[in-house]
Coordinates of C-alpha atoms in Angstrom, one line a residue:
X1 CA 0.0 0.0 0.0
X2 CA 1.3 3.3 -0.8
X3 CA 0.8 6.7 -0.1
X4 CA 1.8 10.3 -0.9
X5 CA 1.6 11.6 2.4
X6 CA 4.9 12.2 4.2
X7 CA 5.6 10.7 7.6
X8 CA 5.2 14.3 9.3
X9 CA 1.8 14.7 8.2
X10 CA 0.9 11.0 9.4
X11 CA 2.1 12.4 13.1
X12 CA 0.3 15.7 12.6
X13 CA -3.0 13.7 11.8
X14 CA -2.8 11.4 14.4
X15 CA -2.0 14.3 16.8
X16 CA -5.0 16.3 15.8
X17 CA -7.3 12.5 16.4
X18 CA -5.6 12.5 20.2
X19 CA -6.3 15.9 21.0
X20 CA -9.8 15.7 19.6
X21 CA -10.6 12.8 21.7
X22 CA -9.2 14.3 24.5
X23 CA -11.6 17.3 24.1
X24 CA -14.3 15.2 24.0
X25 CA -14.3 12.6 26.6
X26 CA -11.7 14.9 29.2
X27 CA -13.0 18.3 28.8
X28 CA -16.9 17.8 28.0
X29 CA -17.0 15.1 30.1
X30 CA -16.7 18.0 32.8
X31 CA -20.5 18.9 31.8
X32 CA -21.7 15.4 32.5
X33 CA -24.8 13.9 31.7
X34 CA -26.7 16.8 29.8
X35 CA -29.1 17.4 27.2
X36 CA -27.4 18.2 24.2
X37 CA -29.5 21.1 22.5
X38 CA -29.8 22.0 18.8
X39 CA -27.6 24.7 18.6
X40 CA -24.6 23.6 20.7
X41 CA -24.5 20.2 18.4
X42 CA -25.0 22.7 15.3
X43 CA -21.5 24.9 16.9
X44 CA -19.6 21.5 17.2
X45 CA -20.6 20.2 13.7
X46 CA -19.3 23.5 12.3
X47 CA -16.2 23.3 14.4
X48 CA -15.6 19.5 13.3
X49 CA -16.4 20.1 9.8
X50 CA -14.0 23.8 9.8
X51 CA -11.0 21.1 11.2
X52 CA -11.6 19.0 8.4
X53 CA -10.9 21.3 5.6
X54 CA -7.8 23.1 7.3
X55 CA -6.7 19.3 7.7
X56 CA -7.4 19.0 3.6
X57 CA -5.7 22.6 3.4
X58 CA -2.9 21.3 5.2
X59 CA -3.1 17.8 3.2
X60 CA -2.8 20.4 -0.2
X61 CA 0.0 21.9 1.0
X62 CA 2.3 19.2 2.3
X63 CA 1.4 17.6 -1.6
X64 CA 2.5 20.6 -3.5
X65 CA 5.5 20.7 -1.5
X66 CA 6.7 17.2 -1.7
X67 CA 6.0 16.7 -5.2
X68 CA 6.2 20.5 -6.8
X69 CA 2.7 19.5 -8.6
X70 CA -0.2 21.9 -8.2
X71 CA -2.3 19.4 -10.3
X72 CA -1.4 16.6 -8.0
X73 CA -2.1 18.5 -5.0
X74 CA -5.4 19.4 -6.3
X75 CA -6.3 15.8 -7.3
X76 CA -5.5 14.7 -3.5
X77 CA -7.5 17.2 -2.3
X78 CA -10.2 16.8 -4.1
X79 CA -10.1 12.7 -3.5
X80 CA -10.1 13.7 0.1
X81 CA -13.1 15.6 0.0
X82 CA -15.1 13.3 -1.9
X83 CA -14.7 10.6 0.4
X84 CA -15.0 13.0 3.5
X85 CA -18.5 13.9 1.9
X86 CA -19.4 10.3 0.9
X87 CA -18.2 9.2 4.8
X88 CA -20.3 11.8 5.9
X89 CA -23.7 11.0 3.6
X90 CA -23.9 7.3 4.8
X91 CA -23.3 8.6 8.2
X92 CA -26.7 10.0 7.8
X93 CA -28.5 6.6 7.4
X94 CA -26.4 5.8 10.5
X95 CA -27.5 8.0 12.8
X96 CA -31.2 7.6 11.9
X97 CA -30.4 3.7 12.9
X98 CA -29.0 4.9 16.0
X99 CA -31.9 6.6 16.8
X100 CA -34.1 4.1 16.2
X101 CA -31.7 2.2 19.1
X102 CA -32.0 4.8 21.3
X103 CA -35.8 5.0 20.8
X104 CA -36.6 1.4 20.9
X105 CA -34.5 1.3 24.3
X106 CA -35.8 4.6 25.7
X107 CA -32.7 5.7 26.5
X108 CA -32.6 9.5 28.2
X109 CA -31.5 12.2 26.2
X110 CA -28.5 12.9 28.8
X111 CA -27.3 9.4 28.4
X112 CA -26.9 9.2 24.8
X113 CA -23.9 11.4 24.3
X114 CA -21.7 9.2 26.5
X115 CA -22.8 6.3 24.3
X116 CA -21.6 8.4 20.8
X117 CA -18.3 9.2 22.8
X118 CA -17.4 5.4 23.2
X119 CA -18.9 4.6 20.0
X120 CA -16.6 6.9 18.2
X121 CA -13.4 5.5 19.6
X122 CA -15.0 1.7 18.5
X123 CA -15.6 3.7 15.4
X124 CA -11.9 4.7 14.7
X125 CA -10.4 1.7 15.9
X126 CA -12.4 -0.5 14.0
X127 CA -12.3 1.1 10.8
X128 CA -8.7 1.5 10.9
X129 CA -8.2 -2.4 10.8
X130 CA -10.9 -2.6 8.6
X131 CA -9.0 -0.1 6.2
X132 CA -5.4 -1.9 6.1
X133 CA -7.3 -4.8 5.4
X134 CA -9.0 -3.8 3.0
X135 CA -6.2 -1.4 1.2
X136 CA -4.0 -4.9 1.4
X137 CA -6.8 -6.9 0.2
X138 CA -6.8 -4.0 -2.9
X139 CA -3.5 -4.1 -3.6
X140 CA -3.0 -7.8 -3.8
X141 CA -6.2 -8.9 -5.7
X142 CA -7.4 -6.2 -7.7
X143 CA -10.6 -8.5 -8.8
X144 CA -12.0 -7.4 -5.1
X145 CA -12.7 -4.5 -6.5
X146 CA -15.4 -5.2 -8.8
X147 CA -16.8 -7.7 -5.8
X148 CA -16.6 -4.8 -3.5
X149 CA -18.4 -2.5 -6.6
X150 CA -21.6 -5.3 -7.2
X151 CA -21.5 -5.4 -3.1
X152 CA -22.2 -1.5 -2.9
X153 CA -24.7 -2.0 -6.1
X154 CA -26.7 -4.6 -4.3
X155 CA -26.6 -2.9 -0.9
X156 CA -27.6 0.5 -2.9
X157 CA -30.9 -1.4 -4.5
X158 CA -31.7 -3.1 -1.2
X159 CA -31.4 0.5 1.0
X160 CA -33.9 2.1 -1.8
X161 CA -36.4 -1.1 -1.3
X162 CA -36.6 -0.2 2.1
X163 CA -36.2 3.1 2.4
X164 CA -39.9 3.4 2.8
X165 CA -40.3 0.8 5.3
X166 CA -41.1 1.9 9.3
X167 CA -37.6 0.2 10.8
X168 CA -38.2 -1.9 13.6
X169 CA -35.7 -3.8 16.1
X170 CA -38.3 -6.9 17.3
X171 CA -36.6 -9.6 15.1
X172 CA -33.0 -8.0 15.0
X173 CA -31.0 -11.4 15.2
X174 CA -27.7 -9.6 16.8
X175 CA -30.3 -8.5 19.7
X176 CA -32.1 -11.4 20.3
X177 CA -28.3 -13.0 20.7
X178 CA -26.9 -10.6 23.3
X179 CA -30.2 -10.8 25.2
X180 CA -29.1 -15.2 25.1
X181 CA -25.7 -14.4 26.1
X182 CA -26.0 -12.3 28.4
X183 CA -29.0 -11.2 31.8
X184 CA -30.3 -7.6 31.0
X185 CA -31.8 -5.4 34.1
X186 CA -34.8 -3.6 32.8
X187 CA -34.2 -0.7 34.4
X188 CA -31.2 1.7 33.9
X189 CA -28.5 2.5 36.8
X190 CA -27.3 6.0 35.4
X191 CA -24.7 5.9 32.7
X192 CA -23.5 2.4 33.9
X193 CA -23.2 -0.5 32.2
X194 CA -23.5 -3.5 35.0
X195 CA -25.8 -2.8 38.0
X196 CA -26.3 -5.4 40.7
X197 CA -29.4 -7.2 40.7
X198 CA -30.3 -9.9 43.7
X199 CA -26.7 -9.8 44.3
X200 CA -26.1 -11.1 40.4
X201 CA -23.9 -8.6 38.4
X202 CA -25.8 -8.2 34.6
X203 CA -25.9 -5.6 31.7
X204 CA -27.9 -2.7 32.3
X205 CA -29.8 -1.5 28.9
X206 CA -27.5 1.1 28.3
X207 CA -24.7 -1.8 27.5
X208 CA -26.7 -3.9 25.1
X209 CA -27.1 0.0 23.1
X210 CA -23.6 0.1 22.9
X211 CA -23.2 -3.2 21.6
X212 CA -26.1 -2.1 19.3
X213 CA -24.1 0.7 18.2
X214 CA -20.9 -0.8 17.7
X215 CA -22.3 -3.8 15.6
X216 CA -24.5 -1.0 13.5
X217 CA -20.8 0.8 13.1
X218 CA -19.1 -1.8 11.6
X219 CA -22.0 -2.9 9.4
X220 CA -21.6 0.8 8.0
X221 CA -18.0 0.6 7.1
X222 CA -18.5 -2.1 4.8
X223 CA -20.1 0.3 2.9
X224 CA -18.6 3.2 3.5
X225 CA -14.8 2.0 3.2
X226 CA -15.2 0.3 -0.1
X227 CA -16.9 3.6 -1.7
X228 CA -13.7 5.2 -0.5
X229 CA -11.5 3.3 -2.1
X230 CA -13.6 3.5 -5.3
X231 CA -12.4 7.3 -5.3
X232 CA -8.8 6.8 -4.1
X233 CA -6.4 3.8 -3.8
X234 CA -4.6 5.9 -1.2
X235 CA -4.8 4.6 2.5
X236 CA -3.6 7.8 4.2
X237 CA -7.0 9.8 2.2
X238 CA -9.0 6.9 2.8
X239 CA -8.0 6.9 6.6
X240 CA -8.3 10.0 7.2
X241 CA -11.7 11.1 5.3
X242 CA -13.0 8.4 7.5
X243 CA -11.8 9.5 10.6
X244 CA -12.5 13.1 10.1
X245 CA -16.0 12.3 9.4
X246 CA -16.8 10.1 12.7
X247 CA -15.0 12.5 14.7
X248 CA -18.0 14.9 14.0
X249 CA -20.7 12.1 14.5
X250 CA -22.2 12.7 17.9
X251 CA -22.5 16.1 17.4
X252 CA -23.9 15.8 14.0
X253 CA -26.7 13.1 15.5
X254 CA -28.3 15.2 17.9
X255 CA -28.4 18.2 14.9
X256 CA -30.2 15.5 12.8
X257 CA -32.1 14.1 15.4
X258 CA -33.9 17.4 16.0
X259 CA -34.6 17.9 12.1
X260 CA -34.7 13.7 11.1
X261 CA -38.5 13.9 9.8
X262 CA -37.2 17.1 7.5
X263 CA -35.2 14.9 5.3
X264 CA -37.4 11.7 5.2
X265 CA -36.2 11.0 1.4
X266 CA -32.6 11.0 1.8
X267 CA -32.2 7.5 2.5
X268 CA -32.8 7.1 -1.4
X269 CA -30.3 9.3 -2.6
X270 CA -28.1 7.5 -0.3
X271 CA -28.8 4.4 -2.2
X272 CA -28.5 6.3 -5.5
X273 CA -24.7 7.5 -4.1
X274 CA -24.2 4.2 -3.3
X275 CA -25.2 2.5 -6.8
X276 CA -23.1 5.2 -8.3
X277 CA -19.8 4.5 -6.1
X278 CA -20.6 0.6 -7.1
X279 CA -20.8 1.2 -10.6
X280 CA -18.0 3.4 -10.7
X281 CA -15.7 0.7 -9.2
X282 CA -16.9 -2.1 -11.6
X283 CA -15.9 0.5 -14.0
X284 CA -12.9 1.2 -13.2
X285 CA -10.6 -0.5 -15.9
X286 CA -12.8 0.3 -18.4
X287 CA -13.2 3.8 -17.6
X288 CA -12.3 6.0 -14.2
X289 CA -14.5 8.7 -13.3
X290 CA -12.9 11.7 -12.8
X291 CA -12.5 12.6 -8.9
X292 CA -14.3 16.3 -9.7
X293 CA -17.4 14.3 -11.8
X294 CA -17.6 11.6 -8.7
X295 CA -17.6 14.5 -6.6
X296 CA -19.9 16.9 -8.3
X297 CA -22.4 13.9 -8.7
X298 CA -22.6 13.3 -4.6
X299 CA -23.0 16.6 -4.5
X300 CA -25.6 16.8 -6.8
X301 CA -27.7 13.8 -5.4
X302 CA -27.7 14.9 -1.2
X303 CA -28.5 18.7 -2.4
X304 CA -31.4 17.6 -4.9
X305 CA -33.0 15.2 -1.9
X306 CA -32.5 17.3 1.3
X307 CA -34.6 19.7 -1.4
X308 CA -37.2 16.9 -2.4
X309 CA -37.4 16.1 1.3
X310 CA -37.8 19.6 3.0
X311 CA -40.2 20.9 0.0
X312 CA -42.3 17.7 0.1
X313 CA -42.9 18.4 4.5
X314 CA -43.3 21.7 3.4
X315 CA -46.8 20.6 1.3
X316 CA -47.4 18.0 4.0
X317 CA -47.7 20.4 6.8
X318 CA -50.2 23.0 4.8
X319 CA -52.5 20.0 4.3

């Protein structure tokens, strides 16, 4: 696996991931369990999404100085920001699945950002081993790529199927297993995980909604990572658009949370990104779709839905 990125700008992104995390779980975790409104998660998804572009600003520069190419350094950029925005699109049908969790489980509004702060480490972790692999896998056996490209086709047609359909978590098979495995209090015991019940230690709720989360995560990045590595081949873009995007997660959940019926359509032009993305990878030795078209066209689809969606609750709420 290569990588254009020089080793300083490896530390300098991992430095800016540590002191992120360390705002978030040392520094809010001052505030405790609180109600996260809609204008403090709207501040923190502009402050995530500001660090991301002076990271790609930064990313821009260190290309045009290790290579002398403007061209080049505009390429990377631009493959960096496509996958930033594709990350950040299927995050959307992510967090709608998380709220279904947190519905379905009743979990209080002051508990759920500690349960977004864990999930995001999971998060990072996971799709970190999830990305060597798969960036090893790519470079070893390029005929995974058209398996990965039918893989985002199918998963494309089946989110569109049922994107109308009212989500439900009564047969979920991964839930009915933990609840097997392991006891499960029905009650909550604050933001803890194992409570003591008739002298038995078990789970509290709130653990089986992590678990939830973390399986729901991972089920995501199989999507996500391949559509990445449709745009770029680079691990060090495909890395880091990933990890810029989850790092803004729990605050951009409780912005959509408080707007989620506003933009009831988008799960199918997240299936239409997702065809695309597949259909661009089987393409790929046949013809590759300029990173600018790839972008403009993601662009295109969530701006032409969030407008379906918000225009179409619009004429809903006048009759």
């Amino acid at each position: 696996m290569q990588t254009i990125a020089p080793l300083w700008l490896w530390a300098t992104f991992v430095g800016i991931v540590l002191v992120s995390l360390f705002i978030d779980f040392v520094v809010l975790k001052k505030q405790g369990a609180h109600d996260i409104g809609v204008k403090e998660a709207l501040n923190w998804s502009l402050v995530w999404v500001a660090l991301s572009f002076l990271f790609n600003g930064l990313f821009w520069w260190a290309v045009q100085d290790s290579t002398g190419s403007v061209e080049l350094a505009n390429t990377k950029s631009l493959e960096f920001l496509t996958g930033y925005l594709i990350e950040k699109s299927l995050a959307v049908d992510n967090i709608f699945v998380f709220l279904l969790v947190f519905t379905y489980f009743a979990v209080p509004s002051h508990f759920q950002k500690r349960v977004l702060m864990i999930g995001i480490i999971g998060a990072i972790v996971l799709r970190s081993l999830m990305i060597l692999v798969g960036g090893w896998l790519l470079a070893e056996f390029h005929w995974i790529l058209y398996v990965f490209g039918a893989f985002l086709v199918l998963t494309g047609v089946k989110m569109w199927w049922a994107a109308g359909q009212e989500p439900s978590l009564d047969d979920n098979p991964a839930l009915k297993l933990l609840r097997k495995i392991l006891p499960v209090s029905k009650h909550y015991d604050g933001e803890h995980f194992w409570t003591v019940e008739n002298g038995k230690k078990i789970a509290t709720p709130l653990f089986m909604v992590i678990c939830l989360v973390a399986l729901t995560d991972v089920i995501f990045a199989v999507d996500s990572i391949p559509a990445i590595f449709a745009i770029t081949s680079d691990p060090f873009i495909v890395l880091t658009s990933n990890v810029f995007a989850i790092l803004g997660l729990r605050a951009m959940y409780f912005l959509l949370a408080a707007v989620a019926n506003k933009f009831h359509l988008l799960n199918y032009g997240l299936a239409v990104i997702l065809v695309f993305i597949g259909t661009k990878m089987c393409l790929i030795d046949l013809y590759k779709i300029p990173v600018g078209v790839s972008l403009g066209v993601v662009v295109g689809i969530l701006a032409v839905t969030m407008w379906l969606s918000v225009r179409s609750s619009s004429t809903r709420s006048r009759v």
